[in-house]
């Protein structure tokens, strides 16, 4: 699953608003006009006079300056924009006005809403990277892997005695697991907490590996034969961790957000072995959103296809290799982060992991997408709050089922944001 | 909300499979190879040898022939493809590989995941058509209006005493309302059935107008002051019904699926007056899918912009007027349907409605997107089953809270499908 922004959108919004307010503080009349136009109509040329409106895409979070708030709460993968800008139009897509209007994509297959082209590119990508088996698996698509996670809960619940299924994960666990499990107060499933202390027999265990937030390599910890393991492989890609095996678990979740960096496309996929489980997951997505955006699927297919082409076609240059670009970038950032932590003397990080990567064909160091930053000072019990005073927005340990002396920091934001973060960190004490 | 395919995807899949099997029956070896390649890997040129893969979009349901199954179960709006093919590239979109990668779209506004360009075009469209007020409303975006419907349930629940909120709608009601309300067995809300017979005080009343399935013009029927009305305006567009007022209810839902015909884009929007309700709906979408596909939003913005331009720019020809194209098409279909029903002598339809349309500036007849077809023969109690024997797939009355002597038939499918349907209907007795 993706960045999984559910915990702290308010914080980003806050940062965004502060940025907007600061930059226009000299012109309150302009703000009033802006608010009126956006929310209460009136006054805009393109709204009223029928001029040709160009649809400008949004730009994401506001740019970071030396003095501004740096928001590293979410794993917003804007680091990748530089790569995609650099490779020309091989991942661009043109969609004619008349295309893919039907609800239906694939009436011959098990999943009526998956675009065959998307499914084909997903299988091709896993064969290229070698991180998961695809033969004998159904490929399902979802509106991000968050939707697929809910589809899995629906498919595997309730428990055989009809009571709500317990959903557990070893702490520290991804902060959205509890909230996404519980927000509808479903009678089918409920959050059961830390898998390490779960004492029941029947549960769904979520295994995120490499783990969000701490980058650890995980295996199922619940030993009961009634436990159903769900692998969240959002980060099992060669820029973050050595590829050590082609995983072949029953249910495995992936997302383009952290693989190629296209979070705004909201697209994830699941590899599912059992046909009945797959069918129930499809039913969930049918009821929840009547399928998944075809535009996103076509775009993701084009992007994944471009990644595969760059490795498989001898004519493609090395500069167009996504995983190599991202791995170098992440490695450089981790070196700088470890240096800054050493300089500050009040922080600590998990130990480096390394291993032989079958994709890179060499022993490499893991470069997790998040830094799991501990504070060594006894008087700082709320590290998130401490860093917020330094205008660095992170996500505190309590949201991940542990204490507040640790925070999760995104390592995949823009260079600008990362640079300011590192500078501030190195000078803290 | 859209066609709202949740009831009978299995039926379409069945039809699709029959079609596939029929067309390749002579070549079992080919089928075996196809299945192996799609589900169990191996053998495909594009999968294995690194050739440049082109991403071919899907084509929707298989073409209809004189003898084939005609599937009119869903309101799959493929009728509109002809229009969009005819107007050139004014609604086409190009998305560079590096665009809109961030999760965030609009950090200055209330809804962090709405593309400002999409919101602007939605406001412009409502001002053009005059079917809803936009000044003073928040515009929220959802993965189809189905997701927004669930966001509304989440925002307005539970009841003030903490018990699950009853969700009701006057029968015949859209067949997905009960299943979408109940599928997660939420403790926040539950399906309460026909609004006409609801005897409680507190509820959410869903008002679909024109109504899916029967095209009726609806107002709230629950009179309690504790009832919260939610207007599903999927079909309140001038091709289907006279625009009689700019609606100004607290919560109004719309979708591009039935407005422009782009069901595969999975995009809906809500106009919401109350800020607190809007914030809770946003929270739902944040937890459910971490926002909404930006690709879909940008594409929908381009499409809606093209519709507005064609009416607002004097240089645009009349042939590029979406609502006029669709109204003429629907009117012609309804004339042919009424003639076929008269010829068969065993069917009946609801009476024609008409009224002055402020958009068309004339009195027009309503052309509902679905035909609500009654059977007059006493011995046919399962009209859906009766028509299935004639290879016409429809959706039976029991799914809409009434009896099986009536079915819903889509009026927005391809010309081909509609023609075969009309021919078969006229010759039934």
PDB file of C-alpha atoms in Angstrom, chain B residues 66 336 340 392 417-428:
ATOM      1  CA  UNK B  66     -28.715 -10.656 -34.849  1.00  0.00           C
ATOM      2  CA  UNK B 336     -39.204   3.238 -31.543  1.00  0.00           C
ATOM      3  CA  UNK B 340     -42.434  -1.880 -30.526  1.00  0.00           C
ATOM      4  CA  UNK B 392     -32.210 -10.232 -23.762  1.00  0.00           C
ATOM      5  CA  UNK B 417     -27.752  -3.603 -29.328  1.00  0.00           C
ATOM      6  CA  UNK B 418     -30.761  -1.314 -29.247  1.00  0.00           C
ATOM      7  CA  UNK B 419     -31.837  -2.300 -32.766  1.00  0.00           C
ATOM      8  CA  UNK B 420     -31.708  -6.016 -32.035  1.00  0.00           C
ATOM      9  CA  UNK B 421     -33.584  -5.473 -28.774  1.00  0.00           C
ATOM     10  CA  UNK B 422     -36.355  -3.500 -30.513  1.00  0.00           C
ATOM     11  CA  UNK B 423     -36.682  -6.066 -33.280  1.00  0.00           C
ATOM     12  CA  UNK B 424     -37.027  -8.935 -30.799  1.00  0.00           C
ATOM     13  CA  UNK B 425     -39.424  -7.024 -28.583  1.00  0.00           C
ATOM     14  CA  UNK B 426     -41.774  -6.080 -31.412  1.00  0.00           C
ATOM     15  CA  UNK B 427     -42.112  -9.712 -32.482  1.00  0.00           C
ATOM     16  CA  UNK B 428     -42.842 -11.123 -29.002  1.00  0.00           C
TER      17      UNK B 428
END
